[in-house]
Structures are given as structure tokens and as C-alpha cells.
Coordinates of C-alpha atoms and ligand atoms in Angstrom, one line a residue:
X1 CA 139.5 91.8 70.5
X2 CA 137.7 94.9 70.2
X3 CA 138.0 95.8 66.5
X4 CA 136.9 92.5 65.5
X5 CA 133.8 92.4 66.4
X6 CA 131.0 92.3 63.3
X7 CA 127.7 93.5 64.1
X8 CA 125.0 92.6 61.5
X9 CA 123.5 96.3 60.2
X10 CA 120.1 96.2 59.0
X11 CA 120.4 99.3 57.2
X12 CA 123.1 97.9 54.9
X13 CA 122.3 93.9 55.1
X14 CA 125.8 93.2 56.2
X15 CA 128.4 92.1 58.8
X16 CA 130.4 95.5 59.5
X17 CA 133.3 95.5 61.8
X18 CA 132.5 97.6 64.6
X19 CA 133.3 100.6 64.7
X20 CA 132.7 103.1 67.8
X21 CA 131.8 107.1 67.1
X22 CA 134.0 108.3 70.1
X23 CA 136.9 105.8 71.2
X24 CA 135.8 103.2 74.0
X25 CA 132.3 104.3 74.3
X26 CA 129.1 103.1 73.0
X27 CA 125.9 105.0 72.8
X28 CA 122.8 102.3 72.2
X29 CA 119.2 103.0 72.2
X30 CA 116.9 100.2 72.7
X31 CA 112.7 100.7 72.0
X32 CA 111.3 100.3 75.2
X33 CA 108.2 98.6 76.2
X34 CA 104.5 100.2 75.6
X35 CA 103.7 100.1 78.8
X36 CA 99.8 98.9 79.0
X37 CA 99.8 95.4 79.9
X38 CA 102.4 92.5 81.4
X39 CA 105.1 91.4 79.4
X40 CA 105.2 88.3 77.3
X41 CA 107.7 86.3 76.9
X42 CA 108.4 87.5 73.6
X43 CA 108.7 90.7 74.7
X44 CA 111.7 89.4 77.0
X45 CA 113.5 87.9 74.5
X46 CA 114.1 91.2 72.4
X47 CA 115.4 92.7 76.1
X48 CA 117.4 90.0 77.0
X49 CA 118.7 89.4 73.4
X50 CA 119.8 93.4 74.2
X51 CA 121.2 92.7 77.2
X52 CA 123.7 90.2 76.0
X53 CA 124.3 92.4 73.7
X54 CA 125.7 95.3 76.2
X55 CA 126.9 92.9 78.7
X56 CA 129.2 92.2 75.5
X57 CA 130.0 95.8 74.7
X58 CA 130.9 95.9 78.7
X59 CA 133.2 93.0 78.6
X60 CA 135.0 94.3 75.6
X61 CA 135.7 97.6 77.5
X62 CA 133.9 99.9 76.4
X63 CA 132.0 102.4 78.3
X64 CA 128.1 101.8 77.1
X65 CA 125.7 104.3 77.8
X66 CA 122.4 102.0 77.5
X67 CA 119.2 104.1 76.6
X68 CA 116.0 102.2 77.0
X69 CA 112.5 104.3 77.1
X70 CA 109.2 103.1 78.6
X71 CA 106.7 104.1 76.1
X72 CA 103.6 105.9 78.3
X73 CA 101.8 108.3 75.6
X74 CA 101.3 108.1 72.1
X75 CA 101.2 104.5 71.0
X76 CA 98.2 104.2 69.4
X77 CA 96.0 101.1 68.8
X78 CA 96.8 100.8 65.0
X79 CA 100.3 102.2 62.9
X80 CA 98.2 104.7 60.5
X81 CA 97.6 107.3 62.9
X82 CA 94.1 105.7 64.4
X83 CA 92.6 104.4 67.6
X84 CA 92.9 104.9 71.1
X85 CA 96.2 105.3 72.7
X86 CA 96.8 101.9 74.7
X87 CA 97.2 103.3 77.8
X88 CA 94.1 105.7 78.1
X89 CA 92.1 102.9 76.7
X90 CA 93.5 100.8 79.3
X91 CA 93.0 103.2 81.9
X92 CA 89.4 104.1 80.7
X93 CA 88.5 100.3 80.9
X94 CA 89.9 99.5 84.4
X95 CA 88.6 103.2 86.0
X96 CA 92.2 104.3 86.9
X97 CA 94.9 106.8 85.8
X98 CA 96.5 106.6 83.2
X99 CA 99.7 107.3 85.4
X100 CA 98.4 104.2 87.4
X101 CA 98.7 102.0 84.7
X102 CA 101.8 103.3 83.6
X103 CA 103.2 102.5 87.2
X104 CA 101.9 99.1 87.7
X105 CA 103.1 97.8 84.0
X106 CA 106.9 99.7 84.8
X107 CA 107.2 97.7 88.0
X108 CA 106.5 94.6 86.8
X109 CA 108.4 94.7 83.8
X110 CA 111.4 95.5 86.0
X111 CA 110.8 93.0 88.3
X112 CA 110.1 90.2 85.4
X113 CA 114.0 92.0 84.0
X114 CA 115.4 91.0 87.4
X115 CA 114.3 87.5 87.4
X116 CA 116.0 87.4 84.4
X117 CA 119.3 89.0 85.6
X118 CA 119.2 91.7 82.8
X119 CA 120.8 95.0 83.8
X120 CA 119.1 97.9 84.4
X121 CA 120.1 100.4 81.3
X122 CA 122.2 103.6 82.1
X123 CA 119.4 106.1 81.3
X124 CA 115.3 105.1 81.0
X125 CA 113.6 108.3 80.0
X126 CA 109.9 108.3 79.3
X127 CA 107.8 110.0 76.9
X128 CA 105.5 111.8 79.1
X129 CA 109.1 113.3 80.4
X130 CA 109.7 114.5 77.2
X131 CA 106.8 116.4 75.6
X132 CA 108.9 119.9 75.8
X133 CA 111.9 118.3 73.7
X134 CA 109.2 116.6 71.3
X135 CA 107.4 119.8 70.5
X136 CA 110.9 121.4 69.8
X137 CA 111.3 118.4 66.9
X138 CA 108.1 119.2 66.0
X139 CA 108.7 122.8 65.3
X140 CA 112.2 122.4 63.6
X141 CA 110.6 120.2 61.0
X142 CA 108.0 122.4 60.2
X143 CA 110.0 124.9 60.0
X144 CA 112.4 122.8 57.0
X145 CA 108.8 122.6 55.1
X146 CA 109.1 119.0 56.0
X147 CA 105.3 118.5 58.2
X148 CA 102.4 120.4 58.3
X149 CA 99.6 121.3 60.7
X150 CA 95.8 120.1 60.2
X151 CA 93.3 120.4 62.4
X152 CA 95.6 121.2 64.9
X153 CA 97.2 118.1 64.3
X154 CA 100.8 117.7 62.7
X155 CA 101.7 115.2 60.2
X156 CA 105.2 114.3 58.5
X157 CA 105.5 115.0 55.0
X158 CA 106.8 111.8 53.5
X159 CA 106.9 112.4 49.7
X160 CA 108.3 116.1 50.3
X161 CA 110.9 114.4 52.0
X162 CA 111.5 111.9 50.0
X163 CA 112.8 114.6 47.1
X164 CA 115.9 114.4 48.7
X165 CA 115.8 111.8 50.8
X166 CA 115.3 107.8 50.9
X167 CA 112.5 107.2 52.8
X168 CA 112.1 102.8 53.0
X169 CA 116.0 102.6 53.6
X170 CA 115.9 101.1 56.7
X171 CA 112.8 98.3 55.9
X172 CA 114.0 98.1 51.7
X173 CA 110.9 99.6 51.1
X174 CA 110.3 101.6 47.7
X175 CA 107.8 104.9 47.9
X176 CA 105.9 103.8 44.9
X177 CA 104.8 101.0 46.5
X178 CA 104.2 102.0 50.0
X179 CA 101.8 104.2 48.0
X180 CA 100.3 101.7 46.0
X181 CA 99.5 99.5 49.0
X182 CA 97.7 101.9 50.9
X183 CA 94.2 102.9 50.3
X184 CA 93.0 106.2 48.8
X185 CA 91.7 109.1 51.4
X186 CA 88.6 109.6 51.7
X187 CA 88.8 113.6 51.8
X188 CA 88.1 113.0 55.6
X189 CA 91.2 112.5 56.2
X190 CA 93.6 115.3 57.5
X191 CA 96.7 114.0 56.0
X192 CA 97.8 115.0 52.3
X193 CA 98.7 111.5 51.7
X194 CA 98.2 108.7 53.6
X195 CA 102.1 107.4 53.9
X196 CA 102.3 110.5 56.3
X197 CA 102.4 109.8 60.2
X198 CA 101.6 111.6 63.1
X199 CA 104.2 114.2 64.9
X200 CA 101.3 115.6 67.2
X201 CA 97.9 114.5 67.5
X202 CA 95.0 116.8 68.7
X203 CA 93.0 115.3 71.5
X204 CA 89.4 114.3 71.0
X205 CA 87.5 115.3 74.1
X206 CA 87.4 111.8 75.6
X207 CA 91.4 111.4 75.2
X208 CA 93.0 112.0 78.7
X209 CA 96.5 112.2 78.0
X210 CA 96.9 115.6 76.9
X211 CA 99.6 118.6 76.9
X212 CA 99.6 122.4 75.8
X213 CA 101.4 122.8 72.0
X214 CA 101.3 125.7 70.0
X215 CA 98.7 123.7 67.7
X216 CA 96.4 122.4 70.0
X217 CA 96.2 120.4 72.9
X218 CA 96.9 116.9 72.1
X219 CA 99.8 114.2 72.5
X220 CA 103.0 113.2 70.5
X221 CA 102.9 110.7 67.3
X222 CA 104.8 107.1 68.6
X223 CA 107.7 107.2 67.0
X224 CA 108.5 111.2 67.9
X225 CA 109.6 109.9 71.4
X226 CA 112.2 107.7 70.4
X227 CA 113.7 110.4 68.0
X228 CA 113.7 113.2 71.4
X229 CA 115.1 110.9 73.8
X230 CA 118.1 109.2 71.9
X231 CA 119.1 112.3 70.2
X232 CA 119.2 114.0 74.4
X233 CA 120.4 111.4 75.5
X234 CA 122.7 110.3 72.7
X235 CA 123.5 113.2 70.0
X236 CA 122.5 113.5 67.1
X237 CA 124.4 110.5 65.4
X238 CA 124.9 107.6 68.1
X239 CA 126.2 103.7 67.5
X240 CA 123.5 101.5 67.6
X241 CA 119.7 101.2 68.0
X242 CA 118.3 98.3 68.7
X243 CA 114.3 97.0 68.7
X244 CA 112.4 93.9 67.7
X245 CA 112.2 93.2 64.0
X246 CA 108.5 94.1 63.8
X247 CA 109.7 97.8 64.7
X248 CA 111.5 98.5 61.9
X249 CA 108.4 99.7 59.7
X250 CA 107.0 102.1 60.2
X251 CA 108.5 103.2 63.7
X252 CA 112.1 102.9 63.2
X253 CA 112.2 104.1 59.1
X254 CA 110.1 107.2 60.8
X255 CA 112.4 107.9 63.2
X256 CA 114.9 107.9 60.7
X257 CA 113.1 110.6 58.7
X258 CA 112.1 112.8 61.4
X259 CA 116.0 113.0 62.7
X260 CA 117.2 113.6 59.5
X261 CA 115.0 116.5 58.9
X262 CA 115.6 117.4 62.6
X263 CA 119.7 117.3 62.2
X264 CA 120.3 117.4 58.9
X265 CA 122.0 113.7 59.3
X266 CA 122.0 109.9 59.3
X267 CA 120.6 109.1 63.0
X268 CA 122.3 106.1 63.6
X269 CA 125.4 103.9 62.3
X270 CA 124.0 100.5 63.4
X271 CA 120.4 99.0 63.0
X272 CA 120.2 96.4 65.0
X273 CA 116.7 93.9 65.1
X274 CA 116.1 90.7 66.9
X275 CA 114.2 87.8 65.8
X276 CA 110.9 87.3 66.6
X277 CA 109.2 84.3 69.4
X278 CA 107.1 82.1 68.6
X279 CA 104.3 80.0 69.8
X280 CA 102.6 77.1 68.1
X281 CA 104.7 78.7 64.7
X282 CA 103.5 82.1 65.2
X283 CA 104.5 85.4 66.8
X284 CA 104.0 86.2 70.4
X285 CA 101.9 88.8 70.5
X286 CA 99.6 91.1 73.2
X287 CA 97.1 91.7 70.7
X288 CA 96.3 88.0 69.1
X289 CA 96.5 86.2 72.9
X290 CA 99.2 83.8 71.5
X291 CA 101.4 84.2 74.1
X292 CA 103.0 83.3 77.3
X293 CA 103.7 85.6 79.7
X294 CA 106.6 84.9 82.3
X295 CA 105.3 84.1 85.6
X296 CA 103.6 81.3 83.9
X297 CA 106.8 79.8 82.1
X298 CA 108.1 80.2 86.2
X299 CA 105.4 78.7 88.4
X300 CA 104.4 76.0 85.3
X301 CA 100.5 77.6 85.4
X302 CA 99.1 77.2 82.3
X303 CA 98.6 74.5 80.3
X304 CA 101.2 74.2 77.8
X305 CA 103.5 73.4 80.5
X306 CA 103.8 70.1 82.7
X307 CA 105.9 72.3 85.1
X308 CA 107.7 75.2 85.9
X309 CA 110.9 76.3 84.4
X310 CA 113.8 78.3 86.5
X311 CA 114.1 82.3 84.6
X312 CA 117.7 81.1 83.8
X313 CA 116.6 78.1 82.0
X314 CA 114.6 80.0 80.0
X315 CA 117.2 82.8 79.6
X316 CA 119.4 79.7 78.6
X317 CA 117.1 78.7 75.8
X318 CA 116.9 82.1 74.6
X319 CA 120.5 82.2 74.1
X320 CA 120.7 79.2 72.4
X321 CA 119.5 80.7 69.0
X322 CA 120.8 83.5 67.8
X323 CA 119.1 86.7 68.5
X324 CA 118.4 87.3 64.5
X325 CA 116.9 83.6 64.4
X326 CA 113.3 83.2 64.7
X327 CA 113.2 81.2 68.5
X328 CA 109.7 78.6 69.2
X329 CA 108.7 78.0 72.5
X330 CA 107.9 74.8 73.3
X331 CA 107.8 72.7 76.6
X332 CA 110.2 70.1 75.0
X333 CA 113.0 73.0 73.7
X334 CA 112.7 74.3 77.6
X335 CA 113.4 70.3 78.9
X336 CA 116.4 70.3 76.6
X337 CA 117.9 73.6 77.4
X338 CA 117.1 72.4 81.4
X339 CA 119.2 69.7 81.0
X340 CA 122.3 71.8 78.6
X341 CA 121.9 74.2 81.7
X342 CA 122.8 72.1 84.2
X343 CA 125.3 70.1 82.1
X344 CA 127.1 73.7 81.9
X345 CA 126.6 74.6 85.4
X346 CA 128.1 71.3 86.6
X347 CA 131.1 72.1 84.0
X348 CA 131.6 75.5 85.5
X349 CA 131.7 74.0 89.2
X350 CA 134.1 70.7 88.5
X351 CA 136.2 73.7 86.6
X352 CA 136.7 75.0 90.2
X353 CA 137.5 71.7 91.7
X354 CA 140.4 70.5 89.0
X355 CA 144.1 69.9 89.9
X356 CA 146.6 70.7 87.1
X357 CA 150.2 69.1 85.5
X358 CA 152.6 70.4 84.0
X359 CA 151.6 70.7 80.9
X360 CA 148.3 70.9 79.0
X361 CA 147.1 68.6 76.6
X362 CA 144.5 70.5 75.8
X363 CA 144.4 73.3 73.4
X364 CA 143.2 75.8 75.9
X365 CA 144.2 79.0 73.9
X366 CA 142.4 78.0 71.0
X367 CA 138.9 76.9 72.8
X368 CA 139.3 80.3 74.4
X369 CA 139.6 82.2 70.7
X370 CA 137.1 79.8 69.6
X371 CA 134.8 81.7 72.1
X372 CA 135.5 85.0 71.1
X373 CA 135.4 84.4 67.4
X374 CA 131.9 83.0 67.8
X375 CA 130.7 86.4 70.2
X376 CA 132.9 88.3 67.7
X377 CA 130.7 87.2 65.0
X378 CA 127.8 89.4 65.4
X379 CA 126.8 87.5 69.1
X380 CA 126.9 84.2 68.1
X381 CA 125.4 82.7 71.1
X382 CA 124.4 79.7 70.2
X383 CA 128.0 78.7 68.5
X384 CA 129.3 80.2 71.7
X385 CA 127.6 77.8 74.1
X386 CA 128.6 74.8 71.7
X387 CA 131.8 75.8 72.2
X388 CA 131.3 75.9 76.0
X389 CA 130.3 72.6 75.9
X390 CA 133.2 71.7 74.2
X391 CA 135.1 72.5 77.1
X392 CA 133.1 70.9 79.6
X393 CA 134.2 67.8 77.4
X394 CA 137.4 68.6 77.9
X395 CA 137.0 69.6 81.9
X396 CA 135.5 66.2 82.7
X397 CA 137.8 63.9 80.7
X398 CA 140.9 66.0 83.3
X399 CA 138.6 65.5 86.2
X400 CA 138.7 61.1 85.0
X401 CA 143.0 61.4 84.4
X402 CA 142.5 61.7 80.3
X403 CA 143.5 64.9 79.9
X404 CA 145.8 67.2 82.0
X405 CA 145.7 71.3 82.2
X406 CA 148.5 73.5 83.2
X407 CA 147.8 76.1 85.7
X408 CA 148.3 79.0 83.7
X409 CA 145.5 77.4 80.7
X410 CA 143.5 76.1 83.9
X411 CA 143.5 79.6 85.1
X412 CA 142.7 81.1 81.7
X413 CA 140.5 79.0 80.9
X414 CA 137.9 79.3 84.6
X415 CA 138.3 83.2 84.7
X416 CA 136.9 83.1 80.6
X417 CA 134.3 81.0 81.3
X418 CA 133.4 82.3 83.9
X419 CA 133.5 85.9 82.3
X420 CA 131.5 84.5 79.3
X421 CA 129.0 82.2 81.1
X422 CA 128.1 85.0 83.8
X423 CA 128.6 88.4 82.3
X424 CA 127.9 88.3 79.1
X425 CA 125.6 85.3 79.0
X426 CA 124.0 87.1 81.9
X427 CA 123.3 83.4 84.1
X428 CA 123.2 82.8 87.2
X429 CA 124.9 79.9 89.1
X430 CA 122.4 77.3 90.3
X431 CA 124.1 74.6 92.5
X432 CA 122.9 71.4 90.4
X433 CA 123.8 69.0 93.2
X434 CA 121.2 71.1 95.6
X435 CA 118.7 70.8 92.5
X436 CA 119.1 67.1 92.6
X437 CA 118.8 66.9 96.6
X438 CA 116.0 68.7 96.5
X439 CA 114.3 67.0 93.6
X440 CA 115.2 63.3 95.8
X441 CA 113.3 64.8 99.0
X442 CA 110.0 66.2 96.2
X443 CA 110.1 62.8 95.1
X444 CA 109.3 61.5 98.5
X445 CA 106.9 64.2 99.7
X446 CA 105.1 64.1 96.7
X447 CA 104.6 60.3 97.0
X448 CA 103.7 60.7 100.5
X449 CA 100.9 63.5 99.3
X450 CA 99.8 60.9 96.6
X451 CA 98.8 58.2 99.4
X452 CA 96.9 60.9 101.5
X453 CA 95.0 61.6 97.9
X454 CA 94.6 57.9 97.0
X455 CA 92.9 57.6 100.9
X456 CA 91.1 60.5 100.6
X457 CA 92.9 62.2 103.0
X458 CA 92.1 65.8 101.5
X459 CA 93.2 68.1 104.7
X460 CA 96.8 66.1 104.8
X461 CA 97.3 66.1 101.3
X462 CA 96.0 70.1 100.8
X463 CA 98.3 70.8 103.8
X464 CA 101.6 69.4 102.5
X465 CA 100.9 71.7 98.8
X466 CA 100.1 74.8 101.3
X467 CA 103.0 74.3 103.3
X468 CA 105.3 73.9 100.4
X469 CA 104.2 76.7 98.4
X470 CA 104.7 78.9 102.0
X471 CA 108.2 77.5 101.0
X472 CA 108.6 78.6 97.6
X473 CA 107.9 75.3 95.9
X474 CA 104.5 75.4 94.0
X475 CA 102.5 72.1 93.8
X476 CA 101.0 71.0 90.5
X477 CA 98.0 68.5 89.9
X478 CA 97.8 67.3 86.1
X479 CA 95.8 64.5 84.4
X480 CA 99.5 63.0 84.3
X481 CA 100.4 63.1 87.6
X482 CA 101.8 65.6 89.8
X483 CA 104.4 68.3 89.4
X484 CA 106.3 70.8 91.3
X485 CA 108.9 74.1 90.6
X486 CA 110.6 76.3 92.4
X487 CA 108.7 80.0 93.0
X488 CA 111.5 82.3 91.7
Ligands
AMP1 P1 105.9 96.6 72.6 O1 105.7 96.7 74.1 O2 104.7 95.9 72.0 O3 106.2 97.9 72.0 O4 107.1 95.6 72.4 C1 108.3 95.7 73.1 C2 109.4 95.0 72.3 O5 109.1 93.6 72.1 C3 109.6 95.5 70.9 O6 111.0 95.7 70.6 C4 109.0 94.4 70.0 O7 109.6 94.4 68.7 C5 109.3 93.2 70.8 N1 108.5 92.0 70.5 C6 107.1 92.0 70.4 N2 106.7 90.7 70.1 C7 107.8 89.9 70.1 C8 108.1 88.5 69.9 N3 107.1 87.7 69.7 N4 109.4 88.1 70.0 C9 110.4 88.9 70.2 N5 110.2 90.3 70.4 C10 109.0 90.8 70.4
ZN2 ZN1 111.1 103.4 69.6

């Protein structure tokens, strides 16, 4: 299976057959999350989207070593150079650490990854851990003629580079009009043209985040972080890098630049970007408030929910589009993935239960390729889960007597499934008939909670929602009635 798998390479705009540097292993760098404030749920879809992605690698046998960073220094409010960095601003605003924000924003994020079953990568370095490497990269370029100090800052020099180089391969951007598009310095500026970014920054006395260099003490540019880590943690030419779409300009066509002037070669053999979410049509973002973030989409508390959702529902959902498709959130998509969820799940438990003939008349080995061909594809999810649902067709018309399966394609086909449904898809089982149990016995507590309300019986009808959120289900009152969803 292995060498037909097709990844889609932004650098080149095609589908190109895999091919790994070193035999059975995969080195893949992932851009981390700037860690300031929660997650959204967009956020989570590039990780999980990634996640599938290396669970895939894993089940094809390779050997992956998964870098992810947590970005704690350097991102700056604005791409050209300017603004705070979001986590001093952060800290300055809430009267804590920097290192506290940092902390609190790490945890959650991995908590929020474990609700959605993604794996922890092999290696997450930080940027604040790598300041000695990033200086080194600093100094090497420099020393090619490729940035120059000012002001004690350093800045990469783009057009010099561009001399021999492509700079605008990655994001099909030409030079000409990168420099067209931009405005004209002001003579303020420190940089000798303004497509040059940031390697080091010199700290303005109210920065806090701030580290000896040998041109003043300051803090790394945002994309110099991503160049040190994956090249440690990687070498200097690794598989594939992976980051939302809106990363490949200007952060991901820098890094390019500064490892090539670093190494003297192509970084990477495999761009790989995921589409973005949206909300109402537009991107989920920090910055604009159009978001959602995931505890939300879980308890159901906000209003562009009538309830809760289960973190593998949504993780469902996400799955069903491909990770290069654009994906819009929307209470109905999440009902309908709710309801292909536990149509699967109930497939992938009957698949336990059936007995077996003979023979098969079902063409086992060809759903099975079916499956690969569509994961093969560049992770074809969504074609994928059509096709799983093709064969819980199949496993219900055996369970009525239409069909029969023979033990060998009965055994084939649960230990696939199961492969494909659990470790690459990442879900977890839920037990559907315990859903349904449960939602019977809600039904009945909720209508005895609605005659408490209707005779003003406040302290019954308050104790039944505090007792049931002690026990993980969380109670909520709408203008259409009440609803209710499991705490995950
Ligand atoms: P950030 O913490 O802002 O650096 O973003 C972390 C990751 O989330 C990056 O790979 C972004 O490209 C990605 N991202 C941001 N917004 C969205 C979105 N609406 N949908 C999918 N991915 C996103
Ligand atoms: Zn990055």
C-alpha cells in the first residue's frame, strides 16, 4: 500500500506519490499553536486534519517522528514586523507572566486535543527553548550576505536573495508584485525594503520577553522558530510540513528562505495546508470574534447551538470534508454528522455480532481496496467514510439473511474497519444503544423538571438541573424548550 499513496504538494500544485527521505520513516513538522488565548474550533481542525494525517503514516508502517511547536515568543500582532508580541500583550493586560500565559493556553490546548483523541506528537519544542539555535540561524545568514543588522535589529534580505533564489515559490507569488503591493518606507523604517521580515527584533523597554544576542537584547522574528526547531529536530531536508492554509504567506515562504540560506537546500519535499473553517461563510478567527471555541460546541453554551455535541461528533464532521476543502460549521451539518456517527458506530458493533457461510456474497476484498484507494488519494476522508457506509449496507442486509460473509472476508473486513474507523479516523467507540437508553430516561426527567417549572416549583426543578450536571449531563433552557448533553 505504501507507495501508493499521493499526497497533494503545495509547492508543486500536484498529487505526488509518496515518497519517504529515509526508508519507513517520516519526519513531519506541523506549525503549532500561538499560544495566547483558547483554541477555536478552527484551530482544531487544522490539528486534527494533521492527526489523521499521521495516524495514516502510522498505519502504513512507517515510523513518524511528529514535530509540533507551541509558539511562546515572537508572534507579533501584525505580519510586517509591527505590534506587540501576543503573549506579552496578553500578559501585560491580565497582570501575569508571560510564562503564565504560556502555561495556562499549553494546558488547555492539550486537554481540548484529548477530548478529541488526537495524539500527542513525538517531539513539542518551544521557541523560548530555542533562542541559542535561533541566534546560530541568525548568524549563518548574515554571514552568506543574506540579512543585515539595524538598530540592533536583524532583517532578511529578500531581493538579495532573490538573485539566486525564488522567493513566492511556495504561495505563487511573483517579487514584482509583492513589491508593488506594499507601501513605500517612510525613511523611518529600519528595513531596506519593506518585503524584508524580521530574524531578531530589539526590544523596546516595555517588551518583556527578551534574551542576550550579539545585536541587542531582543526576541526572535515568528517564523525563525519554525526554521530552528524542524531543522534540530528533523535535518535539514525532512518529508513534510504541514500548517493551515493561511500560513503559507508569509510564514511558511520565509521559512523557506531562511533554511535555504541557512543549508544551502530545499527545506522540505512536501507542503502540506489544510482548508480553512468557517462560520456564517467566513474564517474562524481569534482576532475578528467569529468563532467558536470547543467547550462550547461540547456543553451546547452559546447560542448558535440548541445543544451540545459529543468531541467525536464533531471530530466526525471534520472528517467528512476533506482536509483541503473549506469546512462551515453549522448546527444542522453537526445534527447530520450526529446521526452518520451513530449509523457507523452501530455498523461497527452489529460487525462484531455477525455469523458467517460459507461463502461471501459480498465483494469484501474490493470494499476493503475501495478504502484504501480513497485514504491513498491524498486522505480522502470523506470518500473514505462513504465507503464505510457502504459497508454498513452491506453488514445489515447479512445481519436480515440477504447477504452472507465468509469468515475469512468477515474477519478482514472487522479488523479494517476497525483499523480505519479507530486509528486512523482517530474515533472513539460510543455505545449507541446506551445513548438511546439514556436519551429515554432524559426524556422523562426533563418532562418531570418541566411540570415542577410549569407549577412554579423553582427549588425541585433547579435541583434536578444541579443534580444532573453533578452527573455530567448539563441542562439547557431555550425559548424552544429544553435541552441537555453530555459534559465530556
Ligand atoms: P495560530 O494559533 O493562530 O497560529 O493558529 C494555529 C493553526 O490554526 C494554524 O495552522 C492556522 O493556520 C490554523 N487556523 C487558524 N484559523 C483556522 C480556521 N478557521 N480553520 C482551520 N485552521 C485554522
Ligand atoms: Zn511555523
Amino acid at each position: 500500500m505504501q507507495n501508493q499513496l499521493k499526497i497533494y504538494n503545495t509547492l508543486t500544485g500536484e498529487k505526488e506519490v509518496f515518497q519517504s527521505i529515509l526508508e519507513n520513516q517520516v519526519g513531519m513538522y506541523v506549525c503549532g499553536p500561538t499560544v495566547y488565548s483558547d483554541v477555536h474550533l478552527g484551530n482544531c481542525r487544522t490539528f486534527i486534519s494533521f492527526d489523521m494525517i499521521y495516524r495514516y503514516l502510522l498505519h502504513l508502517g512507517y515510523k513518524v517522528r511528529y514535530v509540533r511547536n507551541i509558539t511562546d515568543a515572537g508572534h507579533l500582532e501584525n505580519d510586517a514586523d509591527e505590534g506587540e508580541d501576543k503573549i506579552s500583550k496578553k500578559a501585560r493586560l491580565e497582570s501575569l507572566e508571560p510564562m503564565e500565559i504560556v502555561q495556562k493556553y499549553t494546558t488547555g490546548f492539550h486537554e481540548i486535543m484529548a477530548k478529541f483523541n488526537a495524539l500527542p506528537p513525538s517531539i513539542e519544542p518551544t521557541a523560548t527553548g530555542h533562542i541559542i539555535e535561533q541566534i546560530e540561524i541568525v548568524q549563518e545568514i548574515i554571514n552568506k550576505g543574506l540579512a543585515y543588522e539595524s538598530n540592533g535589529s536583524v532583517y532578511f534580505d529578500v531581493e538579495t536573495y532573490n538573485q539566486e533564489n525564488d522567493y513566492g515559490t511556495l504561495s505563487k507569488r511573483k517579487i514584482e508584485d509583492l513589491i508593488s503591493g506594499t507601501r513605500d518606507l517612510d525613511g523611518q523604517s529600519e528595513k531596506r525594503s519593506p518585503l524584508d521580515f524580521a530574524l531578531w527584533k530589539k526590544a523596546s523597554p516595555s517588551h518583556i520577553m527578551r534574551w542576550p544576542s550579539p545585536w541587542s537584547l531582543g526576541f526572535p522574528g515568528w517564523h525563525l522558530e519554525c526554521t530552528a526547531m524542524s531543522h534540530k529536530y528533523l535535518g535539514a531536508q525532512f518529508d513534510i510540513h504541514g500548517g493551515g492554509m493561511d500560513l503559507k504567506f508569509p510564514h511558511h515562504e520565509c521559512e523557506i528562505a531562511q533554511a535555504k540560506s541557512f543549508t544551502g537546500t530545499n527545506p522540505v519535499n512536501y507542503w502540506m495546508h489544510t482548508n480553512m473553517l468557517t462560520l456564517n461563510g467566513k474564517k474562524m478567527s481569534k482576532s475578528t470574534g467569529n468563532n467558536l471555541l470547543p467547550d462550547e460546541l461540547f456543553s451546547g453554551d452559546t447560542t448558535l447551538l440548541e445543544k451540545g455535541f459529543h468531541p467525536m461528533v464533531a471530530r466526525f464532521f471534520m472528517m467528512q470534508a476533506h482536509y483541503r476543502s473549506e469546512l462551515d460549521f453549522s448546527f444542522e451539518a453537526l445534527t447530520a454528522s450526529e446521526k452518520g456517527f451513530h449509523k457507523l458506530m452501530q455498523g461497527v458493533k452489529d460487525l462484531e455480532l455477525l455469523s458467517t457461510k460459507e461463502a461471501s456474497t459480498e465483494d469484501v476484498d474490493g470494499l476493503i481496496s475501495s478504502f484504501y484507494a480513497a485514504m491513498n488519494d491524498d486522505f480522502n476522508t470523506p470518500v473514505l467514510i462513504a465507503q464505510l457506509f457502504e459497508a454498513v449496507t452491506i453488514i445489515n442486509k447479512v445481519k436480515d439473511g440477504k447477504s452472507s460473509l465468509s469468515k475469512d472476508d468477515l474477519n478482514n473486513l472487522k479488523s479494517t474497519m476497525n483499523a480505519l474507523v479507530f486509528d486512523v479516523l482517530g474515533l472513539n467507540y460510543i455505545d449507541v444503544s446506551d445513548d438511546s437508553k439514556l436519551s429515554s430516561a432524559m426524556e422523562i426527567i426533563l418532562e418531570l423538571r418541566k411540570n415542577a417549572r410549569e407549577n412554579k416549583n423553582w427549588e425541585i426543578s433547579d435541583l434536578i438541573r444541579d443534580k444532573l450536571n453533578e452527573a455530567g449531563i448539563a441542562v439547557k433552557d431555550g425559548k424552544d424548550g429544553t435541552s441537555w448533553s453530555v459534559n465530556s
